[in-house]
Amino acid sequence: MNRKKGMKASVLLVLSFIGISALFAAFGTRARAQNWVALPPYNTLWPLWSPVLSPVSTATGLPTPLVTSLTPDTVLPRQPGLTWSPFRRNPWLLYNTPLGMAFYDPTVGVSLWPPRILVNQITGLPITLSLPTGYADLSPTQTSWVVNNVPAANWSYLAAYPSYSTVASTLSQPTITSLLTPTALL
């Protein structure tokens, strides 16, 4: 009788261990599988899947965005940055300019951040996106979109701000630390 109780306890212990291990594996994989993180004040999504834009933190072992918010005054250490709203078809590519951060959209070219659709046109305040459940697990930007649009965006940016010539005398000139190639961005 004692032996049966011991066997049941052993089986229960093994099953509990397997269950706990499965939970840790599931939640650990989920944390590493996130593709996006929302950045204030607009809740647009920053790519955790891009090692150059979200390098792995030595402290946490997780991808960490190079910037913590996307405001007109944000200075990007790498260009272009990338942010996306899941309610849009394509992301915005982000750049530094002497007037503040700018974005590239294939339909409108280079404009100062934020896009009009992210600003309340009456108050001028940010419209914070209400993100859908599971937004962090949405698929990364398609490789074909990045490969087809990053070179055009870089050229548009350089054409719009060739050497900051018209404003260089009145504003401090941001440095171009990089213009990433599509391969580097991916």
Short mmCIF file of C-alpha atoms in Angstrom, two decimals, residues 37-184:
data_model
loop_
_atom_site.label_atom_id
_atom_site.label_comp_id
_atom_site.label_asym_id
_atom_site.label_seq_id
_atom_site.Cartn_x
_atom_site.Cartn_y
_atom_site.Cartn_z
CA VAL A 37 6.71 47.26 -28.64
CA ALA A 38 4.47 50.34 -28.39
CA LEU A 39 6.32 53.63 -27.94
CA PRO A 40 4.71 56.73 -26.41
CA PRO A 41 3.17 59.16 -26.97
CA TYR A 42 1.37 57.76 -30.02
CA ASN A 43 1.67 53.98 -29.38
CA THR A 44 3.18 53.34 -32.78
CA LEU A 45 5.06 50.07 -32.88
CA TRP A 46 8.86 49.84 -32.81
CA PRO A 47 10.45 46.72 -34.35
CA LEU A 48 11.89 44.31 -31.81
CA TRP A 49 12.72 42.02 -34.74
CA SER A 50 15.41 44.37 -36.09
CA PRO A 51 18.73 43.78 -34.26
CA VAL A 52 20.14 47.10 -35.46
CA LEU A 53 17.12 49.06 -34.16
CA SER A 54 16.53 46.90 -31.08
CA PRO A 55 19.79 45.32 -29.94
CA VAL A 56 19.64 42.60 -27.30
CA SER A 57 20.14 44.01 -23.79
CA THR A 58 22.93 42.32 -21.88
CA ALA A 59 20.95 42.82 -18.65
CA THR A 60 17.68 41.20 -19.78
CA GLY A 61 18.64 39.20 -22.86
CA LEU A 62 15.69 40.78 -24.70
CA PRO A 63 15.60 43.15 -27.70
CA THR A 64 15.51 46.75 -26.48
CA PRO A 65 14.47 49.71 -28.68
CA LEU A 66 17.18 52.30 -29.31
CA VAL A 67 14.71 55.04 -28.30
CA THR A 68 12.09 55.15 -25.56
CA SER A 69 9.60 57.53 -27.19
CA LEU A 70 8.82 59.04 -30.57
CA THR A 71 8.29 62.77 -30.28
CA PRO A 72 9.26 65.57 -32.69
CA ASP A 73 12.40 66.06 -30.55
CA THR A 74 13.53 62.41 -30.57
CA VAL A 75 17.07 62.00 -31.88
CA LEU A 76 17.62 58.66 -33.56
CA PRO A 77 21.04 57.06 -33.06
CA ARG A 78 20.46 55.01 -36.26
CA GLN A 79 18.67 56.10 -39.42
CA PRO A 80 16.22 55.20 -40.63
CA GLY A 81 14.24 54.14 -37.62
CA LEU A 82 10.99 52.33 -38.26
CA THR A 83 7.59 52.58 -36.61
CA TRP A 84 4.20 51.28 -37.56
CA SER A 85 0.55 51.40 -36.64
CA PRO A 86 -1.27 48.10 -37.13
CA PHE A 87 -4.10 50.12 -38.67
CA ARG A 88 -1.87 51.15 -41.59
CA ARG A 89 -0.66 49.06 -44.45
CA ASN A 90 3.00 50.10 -44.22
CA PRO A 91 5.38 51.51 -41.59
CA TRP A 92 6.97 54.93 -41.46
CA LEU A 93 10.76 55.27 -41.80
CA LEU A 94 12.17 57.87 -39.39
CA TYR A 95 15.03 60.36 -39.82
CA ASN A 96 16.74 63.18 -37.95
CA THR A 97 16.51 66.68 -39.42
CA PRO A 98 17.55 70.12 -38.17
CA LEU A 99 13.85 70.80 -37.56
CA GLY A 100 13.23 67.62 -35.55
CA MET A 101 12.40 64.05 -36.40
CA ALA A 102 10.89 63.38 -39.83
CA PHE A 103 9.18 60.39 -41.37
CA TYR A 104 9.04 58.93 -44.85
CA ASP A 105 5.84 57.57 -46.26
CA PRO A 106 5.79 56.30 -49.87
CA THR A 107 2.60 58.26 -50.54
CA VAL A 108 3.66 61.66 -49.13
CA GLY A 109 7.48 61.59 -49.08
CA VAL A 110 9.44 63.13 -46.20
CA SER A 111 7.50 65.17 -43.63
CA LEU A 112 8.08 66.25 -40.05
CA TRP A 113 6.94 63.87 -37.31
CA PRO A 114 4.21 63.18 -36.28
CA PRO A 115 1.94 62.36 -39.20
CA ARG A 116 -1.33 64.34 -39.21
CA ILE A 117 -3.32 61.17 -38.51
CA LEU A 118 -1.59 60.88 -35.12
CA VAL A 119 -2.49 64.41 -33.98
CA ASN A 120 -5.84 65.75 -32.80
CA GLN A 121 -6.42 68.54 -35.32
CA ILE A 122 -8.36 70.64 -32.80
CA THR A 123 -6.14 70.40 -29.72
CA GLY A 124 -2.82 69.60 -31.39
CA LEU A 125 -2.26 66.85 -28.83
CA PRO A 126 -1.14 63.31 -29.69
CA ILE A 127 -3.82 60.76 -30.48
CA THR A 128 -2.76 57.64 -28.63
CA LEU A 129 -3.57 54.57 -30.66
CA SER A 130 -5.64 51.89 -28.98
CA LEU A 131 -3.68 48.83 -29.96
CA PRO A 132 -5.36 45.50 -30.63
CA THR A 133 -4.86 42.56 -28.29
CA GLY A 134 -1.73 40.67 -29.30
CA TYR A 135 -0.18 43.62 -31.16
CA ALA A 136 3.29 42.57 -29.96
CA ASP A 137 2.95 39.30 -31.85
CA LEU A 138 1.90 40.81 -35.19
CA SER A 139 4.17 39.77 -38.05
CA PRO A 140 7.32 41.80 -38.79
CA THR A 141 7.31 44.19 -41.73
CA GLN A 142 7.57 42.24 -44.96
CA THR A 143 11.13 41.96 -46.24
CA SER A 144 10.00 42.97 -49.73
CA TRP A 145 8.56 46.24 -48.38
CA VAL A 146 11.79 47.08 -46.55
CA VAL A 147 13.99 46.18 -49.57
CA ASN A 148 11.80 48.18 -51.97
CA ASN A 149 11.30 51.26 -49.79
CA VAL A 150 14.40 51.92 -47.67
CA PRO A 151 16.61 53.00 -50.63
CA ALA A 152 13.86 55.32 -51.94
CA ALA A 153 13.31 56.72 -48.45
CA ASN A 154 17.04 57.32 -47.93
CA TRP A 155 17.27 59.14 -51.28
CA SER A 156 14.16 61.22 -50.52
CA TYR A 157 15.60 62.15 -47.14
CA LEU A 158 18.96 63.14 -48.65
CA ALA A 159 17.17 65.18 -51.34
CA ALA A 160 15.03 66.96 -48.74
CA TYR A 161 17.99 67.66 -46.42
CA PRO A 162 21.08 67.58 -48.66
CA SER A 163 23.35 69.25 -46.16
CA TYR A 164 20.82 71.15 -44.12
CA SER A 165 21.92 74.09 -46.30
CA THR A 166 18.99 76.46 -45.79
CA VAL A 167 18.78 76.05 -42.01
CA ALA A 168 22.33 75.07 -41.05
CA SER A 169 23.23 78.59 -40.03
CA THR A 170 20.36 78.95 -37.55
CA LEU A 171 19.97 75.43 -36.16
CA SER A 172 22.42 72.90 -34.85
CA GLN A 173 23.14 70.31 -37.49
CA PRO A 174 22.31 66.74 -36.50
CA THR A 175 24.88 64.20 -37.45
CA ILE A 176 24.03 61.36 -39.79
CA THR A 177 25.26 58.34 -37.90
CA SER A 178 24.00 55.93 -40.51
CA LEU A 179 21.64 55.46 -43.37
CA LEU A 180 20.84 51.81 -43.01
CA THR A 181 20.61 49.52 -45.96
CA PRO A 182 17.57 47.28 -46.18
CA THR A 183 19.77 44.31 -45.23
CA ALA A 184 21.03 46.07 -42.10
#
